[in-house]
Coordinates of C-alpha atoms in Angstrom, one line a residue:
M716 CA -13.8 -3.7 4.3
I717 CA -10.6 -1.5 3.0
V718 CA -7.4 -3.3 3.3
W719 CA -4.3 -0.9 3.1
L720 CA -1.3 -2.6 1.7
N721 CA 1.7 -0.8 3.1
G722 CA 5.7 -1.5 2.5
P723 CA 8.7 -0.4 0.7
S724 CA 8.6 -0.3 -3.1
G725 CA 9.3 -3.5 -4.8
V726 CA 7.8 -5.5 -2.0
G727 CA 4.9 -6.9 -4.2
K728 CA 1.6 -4.8 -3.0
G729 CA 0.6 -4.9 -6.6
T730 CA 1.3 -8.3 -7.4
V731 CA -0.9 -9.4 -4.2
T732 CA -3.4 -7.0 -5.3
A733 CA -4.1 -8.4 -8.5
E734 CA -4.0 -11.6 -7.3
L735 CA -6.7 -10.9 -4.7
C736 CA -8.8 -9.0 -7.2
R737 CA -8.6 -12.2 -9.7
R738 CA -9.7 -14.6 -6.7
E739 CA -12.4 -12.5 -5.1
P740 CA -15.0 -11.4 -7.3
R741 CA -16.0 -8.5 -5.4
A742 CA -12.6 -7.4 -4.6
R743 CA -11.5 -4.4 -6.0
A744 CA -8.3 -2.0 -6.1
F745 CA -8.0 1.6 -5.7
D746 CA -4.8 3.4 -7.1
A747 CA -4.3 6.3 -5.0
E748 CA -1.2 7.2 -7.1
R749 CA -3.3 8.2 -10.0
I750 CA -4.5 11.3 -7.6
G751 CA -1.0 11.8 -6.6
W752 CA 0.1 11.9 -10.6
V753 CA -2.7 14.7 -11.0
L754 CA -1.3 16.7 -8.0
Q755 CA 2.4 16.6 -9.2
R756 CA 1.3 18.4 -12.3
T757 CA -1.0 20.8 -10.8
A758 CA 1.0 21.7 -7.7
G759 CA 4.2 22.5 -9.3
L760 CA 6.0 18.9 -7.8
V761 CA 7.5 17.8 -10.9
R762 CA 10.1 19.7 -12.9
P763 CA 12.3 18.8 -15.9
G764 CA 15.5 17.2 -14.6
V765 CA 14.5 17.2 -11.0
R766 CA 13.2 14.1 -8.8
H767 CA 9.1 14.8 -8.1
G768 CA 8.3 15.9 -4.6
D769 CA 6.5 13.7 -2.6
Y770 CA 2.5 14.2 -3.1
R771 CA 1.8 12.0 -0.3
D772 CA 3.0 15.0 1.9
L773 CA 0.3 17.5 0.3
P774 CA -2.8 17.5 2.8
A775 CA -4.8 17.4 -0.6
W776 CA -3.7 14.1 -2.0
R777 CA -4.5 12.8 1.7
A778 CA -8.0 14.3 1.5
A779 CA -8.4 13.2 -1.9
T780 CA -7.4 9.7 -1.4
V781 CA -9.9 9.8 1.4
V782 CA -12.6 10.9 -0.5
A783 CA -12.1 9.0 -3.6
A784 CA -11.5 5.4 -1.4
A785 CA -14.7 5.7 0.4
R786 CA -16.3 6.2 -2.9
Q787 CA -15.0 3.1 -4.6
A788 CA -15.3 0.9 -1.1
R789 CA -19.2 1.0 -1.9
G790 CA -18.8 -1.7 -4.4
A791 CA -15.8 -3.5 -2.9
D792 CA -15.6 -6.3 -0.7
P793 CA -12.5 -5.4 0.1
L794 CA -11.5 -2.5 -1.3
L795 CA -7.4 -3.1 -1.6
V796 CA -5.3 0.1 -1.4
P797 CA -1.2 -1.0 -2.5
M798 CA 0.4 1.8 -1.3
T799 CA 3.6 3.2 0.6
M800 CA 3.0 5.0 3.1
L801 CA 5.9 5.7 5.6
R802 CA 4.8 8.8 7.7
R803 CA 2.9 7.0 10.3
G804 CA 1.0 10.4 10.7
H805 CA -0.2 10.6 7.6
L806 CA -1.1 7.0 7.4
E807 CA -3.0 7.4 10.6
E808 CA -4.8 10.5 9.1
I809 CA -5.9 8.9 6.1
L810 CA -7.0 5.5 8.0
G811 CA -8.7 7.7 10.6
A812 CA -10.6 9.7 8.2
L813 CA -11.9 6.2 6.3
R814 CA -12.9 5.1 9.5
D815 CA -14.9 8.5 10.4
R816 CA -16.7 7.9 7.1
G817 CA -18.0 4.4 8.5
H818 CA -15.4 2.1 6.6
E819 CA -13.8 -0.7 8.3
V820 CA -10.3 -0.3 8.0
R821 CA -7.3 -2.5 7.7
H822 CA -3.7 -1.7 7.6
I823 CA -1.5 -4.9 6.4
L824 CA 2.5 -4.2 6.2
L825 CA 4.2 -6.5 3.8
D826 CA 7.7 -6.4 5.4
V827 CA 10.5 -7.6 4.2
S828 CA 14.5 -7.4 4.8
A829 CA 16.7 -5.3 3.0
P830 CA 18.9 -8.3 1.3
A831 CA 15.7 -9.8 0.2
L832 CA 14.2 -6.8 -1.0
V833 CA 17.3 -6.1 -2.9
E834 CA 17.3 -9.3 -4.3
R835 CA 13.9 -9.1 -5.7
V836 CA 14.4 -5.2 -7.0
E837 CA 17.8 -6.5 -9.1
A838 CA 16.0 -9.5 -10.6
D839 CA 13.0 -7.3 -11.7
D840 CA 12.5 -6.7 -15.1
G841 CA 12.1 -2.9 -15.1
P842 CA 15.3 -1.3 -14.9
D843 CA 13.8 2.1 -14.7
S844 CA 12.5 1.8 -11.2
R845 CA 15.4 0.0 -9.6
G846 CA 17.2 2.9 -8.5
W847 CA 14.2 4.8 -6.5
R848 CA 13.2 1.6 -5.2
L849 CA 16.6 0.9 -3.9
E850 CA 16.8 4.7 -3.0
D851 CA 13.5 4.6 -0.9
L852 CA 14.9 1.5 1.0
G853 CA 16.6 3.2 3.7
A854 CA 13.4 5.3 4.1
Y855 CA 11.5 2.1 4.9
L856 CA 13.7 0.8 7.1
T857 CA 13.8 3.6 9.1
A858 CA 9.9 3.7 9.5
R859 CA 8.8 -0.2 9.8
R860 CA 9.1 0.1 13.7
D861 CA 6.7 2.8 13.6
L862 CA 4.5 1.2 11.0
R863 CA 4.4 -2.6 12.8
P864 CA 2.1 -1.7 15.5
L865 CA -0.6 -0.3 13.2
G866 CA -2.0 -3.6 12.1
E867 CA -1.0 -6.9 10.7
V868 CA 2.7 -7.6 9.6
V869 CA 3.3 -10.4 6.9
D870 CA 6.9 -11.2 6.5
T871 CA 7.7 -11.9 2.9
D872 CA 11.2 -13.0 3.0
D873 CA 10.7 -16.4 2.4
L874 CA 7.1 -16.5 0.4
Y875 CA 6.5 -16.5 -3.0
P876 CA 3.6 -14.1 -4.7
D877 CA 0.5 -16.1 -4.2
E878 CA 1.6 -17.5 -0.9
V879 CA 1.7 -13.8 0.4
A880 CA -1.6 -13.4 -1.2
D881 CA -2.8 -16.6 0.8
E882 CA -1.7 -15.1 4.4
V883 CA -3.6 -11.4 2.9
Q884 CA -6.5 -13.3 2.2
D885 CA -6.5 -15.5 5.3
L886 CA -6.5 -12.1 7.5
I887 CA -9.1 -10.8 5.1
N888 CA -11.3 -13.9 6.1
A889 CA -10.5 -14.0 9.7
W890 CA -11.8 -9.9 9.9
R891 CA -14.7 -11.0 8.0
R892 CA -15.9 -13.7 10.7
N893 CA -15.1 -11.6 13.3
V894 CA -17.4 -8.7 11.6
N895 CA -20.5 -11.1 11.0

């Protein structure tokens, strides 16, 4: 099973993924941003002094992500992909291509209100990421309505990270029971 953990930057996708990998011996994390990092440099999306372009808009990134995630999923249960995808069409393209390769694919949107996310970002120890996380908030708030119907939604506003991981793990366990 491949579980795509979606949501705005700073919602806790990476934290939840790390916790689930700690709890479940066969769970694995897949970092699709690494593919983006390579493509940014090879496709000329990074220029000194200019904010990088969005590699998620590159068809090559989406295709490479499908191939790499499908390969990584072979030895994982589940393969967790903590990756913000705000363009519904791009997300549907990737999830559909993974399904076409025979994978069970689930989408979980880790949702958060604007005030709660701003509070989390401001409290984060990494000041270098505050600016772009807050810049991306508006895009998320615009996209969330289109993303909610694509799978399950976990409202993270009043939950600690381990509680969010509990909810995600409960969803995964329920999906496993329904498949077997």
